[in-house]
Every structure is written in structure tokens, then in C-alpha cells.
Amino acid sequence: MNLGIFIRLAAIGFAAITPFILMSFFGLQPSLSTYWNTDGQFLFIFRNIITSYFFFTIDEWRIPACLLVLVTVFSVDIFPDIHNMIAIIFFASAAYSLYYIKRFKWYFIAFILCLPLLSYSLLHAEIGGILVLCAYHAHILIYKQILMKSNG
């Protein structure tokens, strides 16, 4: 495995564990964005920047990348309406990207199955969606590596 793949997998792993770190150190919040108002703000921003950078490297994920940057720029405490609209569009664009993938379409179904979590908690629905996205991107990276080794 080359360094680039390792860094991408580390970024995916970081994105997956960050919500749990935030919850552990800064308590349960109504949503991931409200960690902006805690001492975990840096971790929230850093995770979004790393994830956006990763998304920018994939053509089909550039729109979600831009939206994630905008979610971070328009903080929930200063621009709540704009932030919330962009966050909804981010998750919708991620669903769209998962829907139109050629392989592993079950990730779209898993992503959509996170929606009922909204009746319990926005935070839990966000985490569910993020974990599905992380699993998908890790799966694709590993799958491509296996294909390259078997063809190469």
C-alpha cells in the first residue's frame, strides 16, 4: 500500500471516529454542527477540512466537498438558517452521489436507512450517514488496490 492510500484511509478513519471523540470529551449535542460551540470546535473544523480535501480528489464528490466547506464556513451559531440549508443539501448531494455509483449500490440503501434515526436524534442520523460514507470510501479504496494488484 502506498503512502497516498494510507493517508486517504487515515483521513476516512479520522472522519469516522471524530464524532465519537467529540461526544466523549464534549458531551452529547443536538447535532455535529453544535460542537462548533464547544471546545471541540477545532476538531470539528479540522475533520470537515480533511474530509473536504479528500472529496475534492474524487470527481463525483466535488459538489459534496464544496458543500462541506460551506457548512464549515457558515457556522451554526452565526448563520443557523444558511448552515442548516447547506447541511441538508450536503447530505442530499452525498445521497445522490451514492445513488449514481456503479458498484456497491447497497451503500445508498444503508445511507437512506439512516433517515429514520432523525426521529430519535439529528446527531445520531448524521453519525449514521457519516459512517456509511466512510465505509463506502474505504471500501472503494481497498477494492481499487486489490484490483490494481491483481491486474498488475
XYZ file of C-alpha atoms in Angstrom:
152
model
C 0.000 0.000 0.000
C 1.456 3.344 -0.995
C 1.561 6.443 1.191
C -1.305 8.166 -0.661
C -3.681 5.273 0.007
C -2.585 5.114 3.635
C -3.225 8.868 4.070
C -6.675 8.560 2.462
C -7.580 5.633 4.711
C -6.318 7.582 7.731
C -8.495 10.549 6.708
C -11.512 8.262 6.398
C -10.782 6.699 9.782
C -10.369 10.142 11.329
C -13.714 11.262 9.885
C -15.356 8.118 11.294
C -14.015 8.428 14.847
C -14.238 12.219 15.263
C -17.948 12.231 16.224
C -17.232 9.700 18.974
C -14.277 11.727 20.234
C -16.435 14.857 20.293
C -19.225 13.068 22.179
C -16.783 11.543 24.655
C -14.988 14.762 25.526
C -17.688 17.393 24.999
C -20.918 15.544 25.765
C -23.931 14.870 23.586
C -25.022 17.798 21.457
C -28.153 18.113 19.302
C -26.070 17.808 16.103
C -22.473 17.571 14.959
C -22.528 21.233 13.972
C -23.262 22.331 17.526
C -19.822 21.085 18.530
C -18.776 24.393 16.956
C -19.960 25.951 20.234
C -17.739 23.703 22.367
C -14.017 23.394 22.945
C -14.192 20.708 20.259
C -14.593 23.378 17.578
C -11.085 22.856 16.205
C -11.650 19.114 15.839
C -14.983 19.723 14.085
C -13.388 22.186 11.637
C -10.287 20.052 11.068
C -12.376 16.952 10.339
C -14.503 18.855 7.801
C -11.431 20.312 6.066
C -9.697 16.923 5.832
C -12.888 15.294 4.523
C -13.476 18.083 2.001
C -9.919 17.792 0.736
C -10.387 14.041 0.323
C -13.699 14.573 -1.524
C -12.088 17.134 -3.865
C -9.760 14.390 -5.134
C -12.763 12.423 -6.474
C -14.618 13.914 -9.455
C -18.060 12.633 -8.445
C -17.671 14.039 -4.927
C -16.649 17.632 -5.694
C -20.114 19.080 -5.078
C -20.370 17.444 -1.625
C -16.812 18.708 -0.982
C -17.800 22.314 -1.739
C -20.927 21.990 0.370
C -18.972 20.594 3.321
C -16.624 23.573 3.149
C -19.644 25.888 3.144
C -21.179 24.035 6.111
C -17.966 24.777 7.977
C -17.701 28.402 6.832
C -21.286 29.263 7.785
C -21.249 28.292 11.443
C -24.475 27.148 13.015
C -24.326 29.788 15.749
C -23.903 32.828 13.461
C -25.766 31.673 10.318
C -28.136 28.936 11.531
C -30.577 29.016 8.592
C -27.895 29.134 5.894
C -25.855 26.483 7.700
C -28.815 24.135 8.056
C -29.853 24.536 4.403
C -26.306 23.810 3.223
C -26.032 20.811 5.572
C -29.258 19.346 4.179
C -28.029 19.917 0.620
C -24.680 18.304 1.553
C -26.359 15.121 2.777
C -28.712 15.129 -0.246
C -25.752 15.514 -2.626
C -23.936 12.683 -0.854
C -27.050 10.520 -1.277
C -27.166 11.493 -4.952
C -23.515 10.524 -5.397
C -24.130 7.169 -3.709
C -27.234 6.582 -5.825
C -25.353 7.000 -9.092
C -22.314 4.873 -8.291
C -21.765 1.844 -10.473
C -20.557 -0.546 -7.792
C -21.680 -1.164 -4.245
C -25.137 0.410 -4.585
C -26.110 -1.026 -1.203
C -24.291 1.918 0.392
C -27.053 4.174 -0.921
C -29.633 1.944 0.786
C -27.633 1.979 4.035
C -27.372 5.784 3.792
C -31.136 6.149 3.302
C -31.773 3.751 6.199
C -30.134 6.333 8.469
C -33.054 8.708 7.872
C -35.353 7.088 10.479
C -32.693 7.967 13.066
C -33.868 11.576 12.639
C -36.929 10.698 14.716
C -34.555 9.812 17.545
C -31.801 12.413 17.139
C -30.267 14.556 14.419
C -26.836 13.753 15.866
C -27.370 10.006 15.513
C -28.699 10.337 11.959
C -25.670 12.446 10.986
C -23.272 9.950 12.531
C -25.021 7.070 10.772
C -24.730 8.837 7.432
C -21.094 9.707 8.018
C -20.236 6.127 8.949
C -21.871 4.875 5.749
C -19.902 7.423 3.708
C -16.673 6.425 5.452
C -17.340 2.727 4.901
C -18.089 3.334 1.215
C -14.941 5.376 0.578
C -12.730 2.923 2.496
C -14.289 0.029 0.583
C -13.659 1.724 -2.776
C -10.026 2.495 -1.899
C -9.326 -1.055 -0.774
C -11.219 -2.519 -3.743
C -9.167 -0.445 -6.194
C -5.955 -1.563 -4.516
C -6.951 -5.208 -4.820
C -7.842 -4.723 -8.493
C -4.539 -2.974 -9.211
C -2.557 -5.767 -7.521
C -4.455 -8.498 -9.352
C -4.006 -6.737 -12.730
C -0.562 -5.598 -12.164
